[in-house]
Short mmCIF file of C-alpha atoms in Angstrom, two decimals:
data_model
loop_
_atom_site.label_atom_id
_atom_site.label_comp_id
_atom_site.label_asym_id
_atom_site.label_seq_id
_atom_site.Cartn_x
_atom_site.Cartn_y
_atom_site.Cartn_z
CA MET A 26 20.65 -46.15 -205.44
CA ASN A 27 17.67 -48.15 -204.08
CA SER A 28 17.63 -50.75 -201.57
CA GLU A 29 17.08 -53.65 -203.86
CA SER A 30 20.31 -52.70 -205.84
CA PHE A 31 22.07 -52.30 -202.63
CA TYR A 32 21.00 -55.80 -201.63
CA LEU A 33 22.21 -57.09 -205.03
CA GLU A 34 25.48 -55.45 -204.18
CA ILE A 35 25.77 -57.01 -200.78
CA GLY A 36 25.05 -60.52 -202.92
CA ASN A 37 28.50 -59.78 -204.48
CA ILE A 38 30.61 -59.74 -201.15
CA ASP A 39 33.43 -62.11 -200.89
CA ASP A 40 32.96 -65.76 -201.08
CA ASP A 41 34.94 -66.41 -197.90
CA LEU A 42 32.59 -64.17 -195.89
CA ILE A 43 29.63 -66.11 -197.29
CA LEU A 44 30.93 -69.26 -196.46
CA GLU A 45 31.82 -68.41 -192.94
CA ALA A 46 28.29 -67.11 -192.26
CA ALA A 47 26.95 -70.34 -193.78
CA THR A 48 28.66 -72.32 -191.01
CA THR A 49 27.84 -72.29 -187.39
CA ILE A 50 30.74 -73.29 -185.10
CA ILE A 51 29.71 -74.67 -181.81
CA THR A 52 32.37 -74.97 -178.80
CA LEU A 53 32.20 -77.80 -176.82
CA THR A 54 33.91 -78.60 -173.49
CA TYR A 55 35.65 -81.94 -172.73
CA GLN A 56 32.54 -82.99 -170.80
CA GLU A 57 30.14 -81.66 -173.83
CA LEU A 58 31.96 -83.26 -176.59
CA PHE A 59 31.49 -86.79 -174.83
CA ASP A 60 27.82 -85.97 -174.43
CA TYR A 61 27.69 -85.06 -178.15
CA TYR A 62 29.11 -88.36 -179.12
CA GLU A 63 27.38 -90.32 -176.40
CA LEU A 64 30.60 -92.02 -175.12
CA GLU A 65 31.73 -92.30 -171.74
CA GLN A 66 34.84 -90.08 -170.97
CA PHE A 67 38.12 -91.60 -171.84
CA PRO A 68 40.72 -92.19 -168.95
CA ASP A 69 43.10 -88.95 -168.53
CA MET A 70 45.81 -91.59 -168.35
CA LEU A 71 46.14 -94.38 -170.89
CA SER A 72 48.93 -96.60 -169.95
CA ASN A 73 51.93 -94.32 -169.29
CA LEU A 74 50.37 -91.45 -171.58
CA HIS A 75 48.61 -88.45 -170.19
CA ARG A 76 45.87 -86.57 -172.00
CA VAL A 77 46.95 -83.23 -173.26
CA GLU A 78 44.60 -80.50 -172.12
CA VAL A 79 42.54 -78.52 -174.74
CA ILE A 80 40.31 -75.91 -173.77
CA ASN A 81 37.51 -76.25 -176.38
CA TYR A 82 36.39 -78.68 -178.93
CA PHE A 83 34.23 -77.80 -182.08
CA ILE A 84 31.89 -79.14 -184.58
CA TYR A 85 30.64 -77.15 -187.56
CA GLN A 86 26.95 -76.92 -188.39
CA ASP A 87 24.79 -75.39 -191.09
CA SER A 88 21.16 -74.37 -190.66
CA GLU A 89 20.11 -77.82 -190.05
CA SER A 90 22.31 -80.25 -189.28
CA VAL A 91 26.09 -81.11 -188.31
CA ILE A 92 28.34 -80.76 -191.44
CA TYR A 93 31.80 -81.46 -189.88
CA ASP A 94 32.48 -83.14 -186.14
CA THR A 95 35.79 -84.39 -186.38
CA ASN A 96 37.81 -83.62 -183.02
CA VAL A 97 41.28 -85.04 -181.87
CA LEU A 98 42.23 -86.23 -178.34
CA GLN A 99 45.93 -86.12 -177.88
CA TYR A 100 48.08 -88.30 -175.15
CA LYS A 101 51.73 -88.35 -174.82
CA SER A 102 54.30 -89.85 -172.35
CA ALA A 103 56.20 -87.84 -170.00
CA ASP A 104 59.26 -87.50 -172.31
CA GLY A 105 57.23 -86.73 -175.50
CA GLU A 106 58.92 -89.96 -177.15
CA GLN A 107 55.41 -91.77 -177.37
CA THR A 108 52.10 -90.17 -178.73
CA LEU A 109 48.71 -91.18 -179.29
CA SER A 110 46.08 -89.24 -181.19
CA ILE A 111 42.25 -90.31 -180.97
CA VAL A 112 40.07 -89.02 -183.78
CA ILE A 113 36.47 -88.95 -182.86
CA THR A 114 33.96 -88.48 -185.60
CA LYS A 115 30.47 -89.60 -186.87
CA GLU A 116 32.02 -89.47 -190.24
CA ASP A 117 32.12 -92.85 -192.06
CA SER A 118 35.49 -94.36 -192.31
CA ASN A 119 38.24 -94.54 -195.11
CA TYR A 120 40.89 -96.96 -195.04
CA SER A 121 42.58 -95.57 -198.18
CA ALA A 122 45.70 -94.28 -196.33
CA PHE A 123 46.80 -97.61 -195.25
CA GLU A 124 45.14 -99.90 -198.29
CA GLU A 125 46.03 -103.56 -198.27
CA HIS A 126 47.75 -103.40 -194.83
CA VAL A 127 44.50 -103.06 -192.86
CA LYS A 128 43.26 -105.95 -191.11
CA GLN A 129 40.24 -106.98 -189.13
CA SER A 130 40.67 -108.00 -185.73
CA ARG A 131 38.99 -107.99 -182.29
CA ILE A 132 40.25 -107.19 -178.76
CA ASP A 133 38.12 -108.24 -175.62
CA GLY A 134 35.32 -109.24 -178.07
CA VAL A 135 35.14 -105.67 -179.82
CA PRO A 136 35.60 -105.68 -183.46
CA LEU A 137 38.11 -103.37 -184.74
CA VAL A 138 40.39 -102.44 -187.81
CA LEU A 139 44.34 -102.45 -187.44
CA ALA A 140 47.17 -101.29 -189.57
CA LYS A 141 50.79 -100.80 -189.19
CA SER A 142 53.03 -98.59 -191.24
CA GLU A 143 56.76 -97.40 -191.05
CA GLU A 144 57.84 -93.71 -190.68
CA LEU A 145 61.36 -92.09 -190.32
CA ALA A 146 61.71 -89.96 -187.16
CA GLU A 147 65.19 -88.68 -186.69
CA GLY A 148 66.84 -91.16 -189.12
CA GLN A 149 65.19 -94.13 -187.26
CA LYS A 150 62.53 -96.38 -188.67
CA GLN A 151 59.71 -96.23 -186.29
CA SER A 152 56.38 -98.33 -186.39
CA VAL A 153 53.07 -96.33 -186.54
CA TYR A 154 49.94 -98.35 -185.35
CA TRP A 155 46.57 -97.61 -186.22
CA ALA A 156 43.07 -98.78 -185.05
CA GLU A 157 39.58 -97.91 -185.77
CA ILE A 158 36.71 -98.93 -183.63
CA SER A 159 33.00 -98.15 -184.22
CA ASN A 160 29.91 -98.69 -182.63
CA GLN A 161 28.06 -97.73 -186.13
CA GLU A 162 27.54 -94.06 -185.31
CA VAL A 163 30.66 -93.23 -183.87
CA TYR A 164 34.25 -93.79 -185.04
CA LEU A 165 37.45 -93.70 -182.86
CA ARG A 166 40.66 -93.55 -185.15
CA ILE A 167 43.47 -94.20 -183.11
CA VAL A 168 47.24 -93.81 -184.17
CA SER A 169 50.26 -94.35 -182.31
CA HIS A 170 53.99 -92.68 -182.51
CA GLY A 171 57.03 -94.41 -180.84
CA MET A 172 54.99 -97.40 -179.43
CA ASP A 173 55.45 -101.04 -179.64
CA GLU A 174 52.53 -103.24 -180.86
CA ALA A 175 51.70 -104.71 -177.24
CA SER A 176 51.74 -101.11 -175.62
CA PHE A 177 49.43 -100.24 -178.39
CA THR A 178 47.15 -103.03 -177.95
CA ASN A 179 46.88 -102.72 -174.12
CA ILE A 180 45.79 -99.08 -174.77
CA ILE A 181 43.00 -99.93 -177.11
CA ARG A 182 42.05 -102.52 -174.33
CA GLU A 183 41.87 -99.69 -171.82
CA LEU A 184 39.86 -97.40 -174.20
CA ILE A 185 37.57 -100.44 -175.14
CA LYS A 186 37.37 -101.08 -171.00
CA SER A 187 36.70 -97.16 -170.31
CA GLN A 188 33.26 -97.73 -172.57
CA LYS A 189 31.93 -100.69 -170.93
CA MET B 1480 31.15 -84.74 -203.64
CA THR B 1481 33.56 -81.89 -203.89
CA ASP B 1482 32.69 -78.42 -205.55
CA GLU B 1483 35.49 -79.00 -208.10
CA SER B 1484 33.84 -82.25 -209.17
CA ILE B 1485 30.45 -80.83 -209.56
CA VAL B 1486 31.88 -78.07 -211.58
CA ALA B 1487 33.66 -80.75 -213.84
CA LEU B 1488 30.55 -82.54 -214.42
CA PHE B 1489 29.09 -78.93 -215.62
CA TRP B 1490 31.98 -78.67 -217.71
CA GLU B 1491 31.19 -82.20 -219.18
CA ARG B 1492 27.58 -81.34 -219.71
CA SER B 1493 26.87 -84.32 -217.55
CA GLU B 1494 23.17 -84.27 -216.25
CA ASN B 1495 24.68 -85.62 -212.95
CA ALA B 1496 25.86 -81.89 -212.29
CA ILE B 1497 22.44 -80.75 -211.65
CA LYS B 1498 21.58 -83.69 -209.53
CA ASN B 1499 24.48 -83.52 -207.66
CA THR B 1500 24.12 -79.61 -207.10
CA ALA B 1501 20.54 -80.37 -205.90
CA GLU B 1502 21.66 -83.03 -203.45
CA LYS B 1503 24.41 -80.58 -202.16
CA TYR B 1504 22.95 -77.10 -202.08
CA GLY B 1505 19.24 -77.65 -202.89
CA ARG B 1506 18.12 -77.17 -199.20
CA TYR B 1507 20.48 -73.98 -198.80
CA LEU B 1508 19.16 -72.68 -202.28
CA MET B 1509 15.38 -73.38 -201.23
CA LYS B 1510 15.86 -71.67 -197.68
CA ILE B 1511 17.32 -68.45 -199.37
CA ALA B 1512 14.34 -68.38 -202.09
CA ILE B 1513 11.85 -69.13 -199.21
CA ASN B 1514 13.17 -66.30 -197.09
CA ILE B 1515 12.70 -63.87 -200.15
CA LEU B 1516 9.44 -65.00 -201.29
CA HIS B 1517 7.82 -67.20 -198.60
CA ILE B 1518 5.63 -68.90 -201.08
CA HIS B 1519 6.69 -72.53 -201.80
CA GLU B 1520 6.02 -73.06 -205.34
CA ALA B 1521 7.74 -69.82 -206.23
CA ALA B 1522 10.45 -70.74 -204.13
CA GLU B 1523 10.94 -74.04 -205.79
CA GLU B 1524 10.67 -72.63 -209.35
CA CYS B 1525 13.45 -70.43 -208.43
CA VAL B 1526 15.77 -73.00 -207.35
CA ASN B 1527 15.09 -75.10 -210.41
CA ASP B 1528 15.93 -71.72 -212.54
CA THR B 1529 18.87 -71.42 -210.43
CA TYR B 1530 19.97 -74.87 -211.78
CA PHE B 1531 19.18 -73.94 -215.25
CA THR B 1532 21.14 -70.72 -215.27
CA ALA B 1533 23.87 -72.34 -213.84
CA TRP B 1534 23.79 -74.98 -216.58
CA LYS B 1535 23.77 -72.21 -219.26
CA GLN B 1536 26.90 -70.21 -217.29
CA ILE B 1537 28.97 -73.09 -216.45
CA PRO B 1538 30.94 -72.98 -218.69
CA PRO B 1539 32.43 -70.67 -219.50
CA ASP B 1540 32.16 -69.71 -215.57
CA CYS B 1541 34.36 -71.82 -213.36
CA PRO B 1542 33.27 -71.04 -209.77
CA LYS B 1543 35.74 -72.29 -207.09
CA GLU B 1544 32.64 -72.06 -204.33
CA LEU B 1545 29.52 -73.22 -205.47
CA LEU B 1546 27.46 -72.30 -202.37
CA PRO B 1547 27.95 -68.49 -202.98
CA TYR B 1548 27.69 -68.52 -206.89
CA LEU B 1549 24.46 -70.56 -206.80
CA GLY B 1550 23.13 -68.50 -203.93
CA ARG B 1551 23.78 -65.14 -205.66
CA ILE B 1552 21.86 -66.61 -208.88
CA THR B 1553 19.08 -67.44 -206.51
CA ARG B 1554 18.95 -64.29 -204.74
CA CYS B 1555 18.60 -62.45 -207.93
CA LEU B 1556 16.30 -64.79 -209.54
CA ALA B 1557 13.98 -64.61 -206.27
CA LEU B 1558 14.33 -60.50 -206.03
CA ASN B 1559 12.94 -60.64 -209.89
CA ARG B 1560 10.31 -62.72 -208.78
CA TYR B 1561 9.51 -60.53 -205.83
CA ASP B 1562 9.22 -57.49 -207.91
CA TYR B 1563 6.36 -59.10 -209.86
CA LEU B 1564 4.35 -60.13 -206.63
CA THR B 1565 1.71 -57.67 -205.48
CA ALA B 1566 2.19 -55.79 -202.24
CA GLN B 1567 -0.30 -58.21 -200.55
CA LYS B 1568 1.68 -61.28 -201.43
CA ARG B 1569 5.22 -59.91 -200.66
CA SER B 1570 6.85 -61.49 -197.95
CA VAL B 1571 6.64 -58.83 -194.83
CA ASP B 1572 9.99 -59.72 -193.60
CA PHE B 1573 11.74 -59.40 -196.76
CA THR B 1574 10.30 -55.99 -197.51
CA LEU B 1575 11.37 -55.43 -193.97
CA GLN B 1576 14.77 -56.30 -194.79
CA LEU B 1577 15.02 -53.98 -198.04
CA THR B 1578 13.69 -50.92 -195.59
CA GLU B 1579 16.36 -51.66 -193.34
CA LEU B 1580 19.04 -51.59 -195.89
CA GLU B 1581 17.73 -48.02 -196.81
CA GLU B 1582 19.25 -46.77 -193.57
CA CYS B 1583 22.87 -47.24 -195.18
CA LEU B 1584 21.73 -45.18 -198.21
CA ARG B 1585 21.80 -41.61 -198.44
CA ARG B 1586 20.01 -41.15 -201.49
CA PRO B 1587 17.72 -44.29 -201.76
CA ASP B 1588 15.56 -42.97 -204.71
CA THR B 1589 18.40 -41.78 -207.04
CA ILE B 1590 19.73 -43.79 -209.83
CA GLU B 1591 23.60 -43.68 -210.48
CA SER B 1592 25.67 -45.09 -213.09
CA GLU B 1593 27.40 -48.66 -212.92
CA TYR B 1594 30.64 -46.64 -212.61
CA GLU B 1595 29.62 -45.18 -209.44
CA TYR B 1596 28.70 -48.74 -207.88
CA ARG B 1597 31.97 -49.97 -209.05
CA GLU B 1598 33.98 -51.71 -206.14
CA LEU B 1599 31.04 -51.20 -203.85
CA SER B 1600 30.83 -54.91 -203.00
CA SER B 1601 34.55 -54.71 -202.33
CA ALA B 1602 34.05 -51.90 -199.94
CA ILE B 1603 31.08 -53.56 -198.30
CA SER B 1604 33.47 -56.95 -197.85
CA ALA B 1605 36.25 -54.66 -196.33
CA PHE B 1606 33.93 -53.11 -193.73
CA LEU B 1607 32.63 -56.63 -192.73
CA ARG B 1608 36.16 -57.67 -192.16
CA THR B 1609 36.29 -54.64 -189.58
CA LEU B 1610 33.58 -56.51 -187.38
CA ASP B 1611 33.74 -59.48 -185.04
CA ALA B 1612 32.96 -62.56 -186.43
CA GLU B 1613 29.40 -62.64 -184.61
CA LYS B 1614 28.33 -59.04 -185.64
CA ARG B 1615 29.93 -59.91 -189.19
CA ASN B 1616 27.68 -63.24 -189.47
CA ILE B 1617 24.49 -61.69 -188.16
CA PHE B 1618 24.38 -59.02 -190.75
CA ILE B 1619 25.82 -61.62 -193.42
CA ARG B 1620 22.72 -64.01 -192.51
CA ARG B 1621 20.22 -60.98 -192.61
CA TYR B 1622 21.40 -59.51 -195.82
CA TRP B 1623 22.73 -62.35 -197.75
CA PHE B 1624 21.08 -65.32 -196.80
CA SER B 1625 17.66 -63.42 -195.95
CA ASP B 1626 17.16 -65.00 -192.58
CA SER B 1627 14.42 -63.77 -190.11
CA ILE B 1628 15.34 -62.02 -186.84
CA ALA B 1629 13.79 -65.26 -185.22
CA ASP B 1630 16.00 -67.49 -187.08
CA ILE B 1631 19.13 -65.48 -186.43
CA ALA B 1632 18.51 -65.17 -182.41
CA LYS B 1633 18.17 -68.89 -182.61
CA ARG B 1634 21.08 -69.38 -184.58
CA PHE B 1635 23.31 -67.34 -182.37
CA LYS B 1636 21.60 -68.48 -179.02
CA ILE B 1637 20.83 -64.56 -178.24
CA GLY B 1638 17.66 -62.41 -178.03
CA GLU B 1639 15.76 -61.27 -180.91
CA SER B 1640 16.03 -57.67 -179.37
CA LYS B 1641 19.73 -58.06 -179.38
CA VAL B 1642 19.74 -59.09 -183.04
CA LYS B 1643 17.84 -55.99 -184.03
CA VAL B 1644 20.47 -53.76 -181.72
CA ILE B 1645 23.38 -55.50 -183.41
CA LEU B 1646 21.75 -55.04 -187.00
CA PHE B 1647 20.93 -51.52 -186.35
CA ARG B 1648 24.30 -50.28 -185.36
CA VAL B 1649 26.12 -52.35 -188.10
CA ARG B 1650 23.75 -50.55 -190.73
CA LYS B 1651 24.73 -46.99 -189.30
CA GLN B 1652 28.18 -47.99 -189.26
CA LEU B 1653 27.99 -49.42 -192.86
CA GLY B 1654 26.41 -46.10 -193.92
CA LYS B 1655 29.09 -44.13 -192.31
CA TYR B 1656 31.99 -46.24 -193.64
CA LEU B 1657 30.91 -45.86 -197.31
CA GLU B 1658 30.38 -42.46 -197.06
CA SER B 1659 33.96 -42.27 -195.64
CA GLU B 1660 35.02 -44.31 -198.62
CA GLY B 1661 33.49 -41.66 -201.17
CA TYR B 1662 30.37 -43.57 -201.77
CA SER B 1663 27.31 -41.15 -202.09
CA ILE B 1664 24.69 -43.96 -202.53
#
């Protein structure tokens, strides 16, 4: 076999290996994550919820640009009954999950999109509140479980304050 | 647009199939072709021929992942063109890559039957899975995407000499692995 034939044989390696090598995974610390998004760090406590420590965050990059940069920060109450997820991404929004239940609003002068839905938790109906805030470059999608509307709104207010 | 949607356009014989393929994968394919040929016009023709070949092959082909599928076509077309170039016009780096690969071969000048090559790429895949992710991806960047040593060093944030050492060791390991699997290539 000559090297050209061997080169072509390498061409037929499994797809998943090629796809893995096509992407670079960049590991970020909490600080680097916020530097990447050009945001101020979020508070470690939001109301009665504390941030769940995660060692590393990731962005995925091809040879020239970032292709996937969605990361999730988790907060929860001491008893674990209330949880909050903050999805941070530079990818554009998609409201399809909530369809007509989405409404435009404003908190402390900052425009945002709000939605509410119901879910069943241990046989009980529970409200899920959802908000999206954007500065046109970075999107924050915030989802709460086990919280009422006032608590959720207060947390959004705290988050907005942390960026001013 | 997802690969599935693009493949569906090929099956519908919609010209948007090529437009969307070019938008999503044009840059990747151009990089592979340039890495092999180092001549912009030839690389561009090669990428256009890739779209045309895909148009002819899908259907009946129905690739799940377009990047490897199209990349393989580009590699083959670019290698054919490389063969037609005079020694002076050939990419020095790609010629070097082929020379490096000879280190994995025991009998680089012999011609075997297709039967003897059967499952060789599966054996290479199996070998690559035994490596840690960094070594595996460096090998694939070099010999699948045909990246230069400098590009690989930049991508993995390591020195060029380290890239060369890793590639040298992996080539040796691969040669031994294939021999142990019964390939006398």
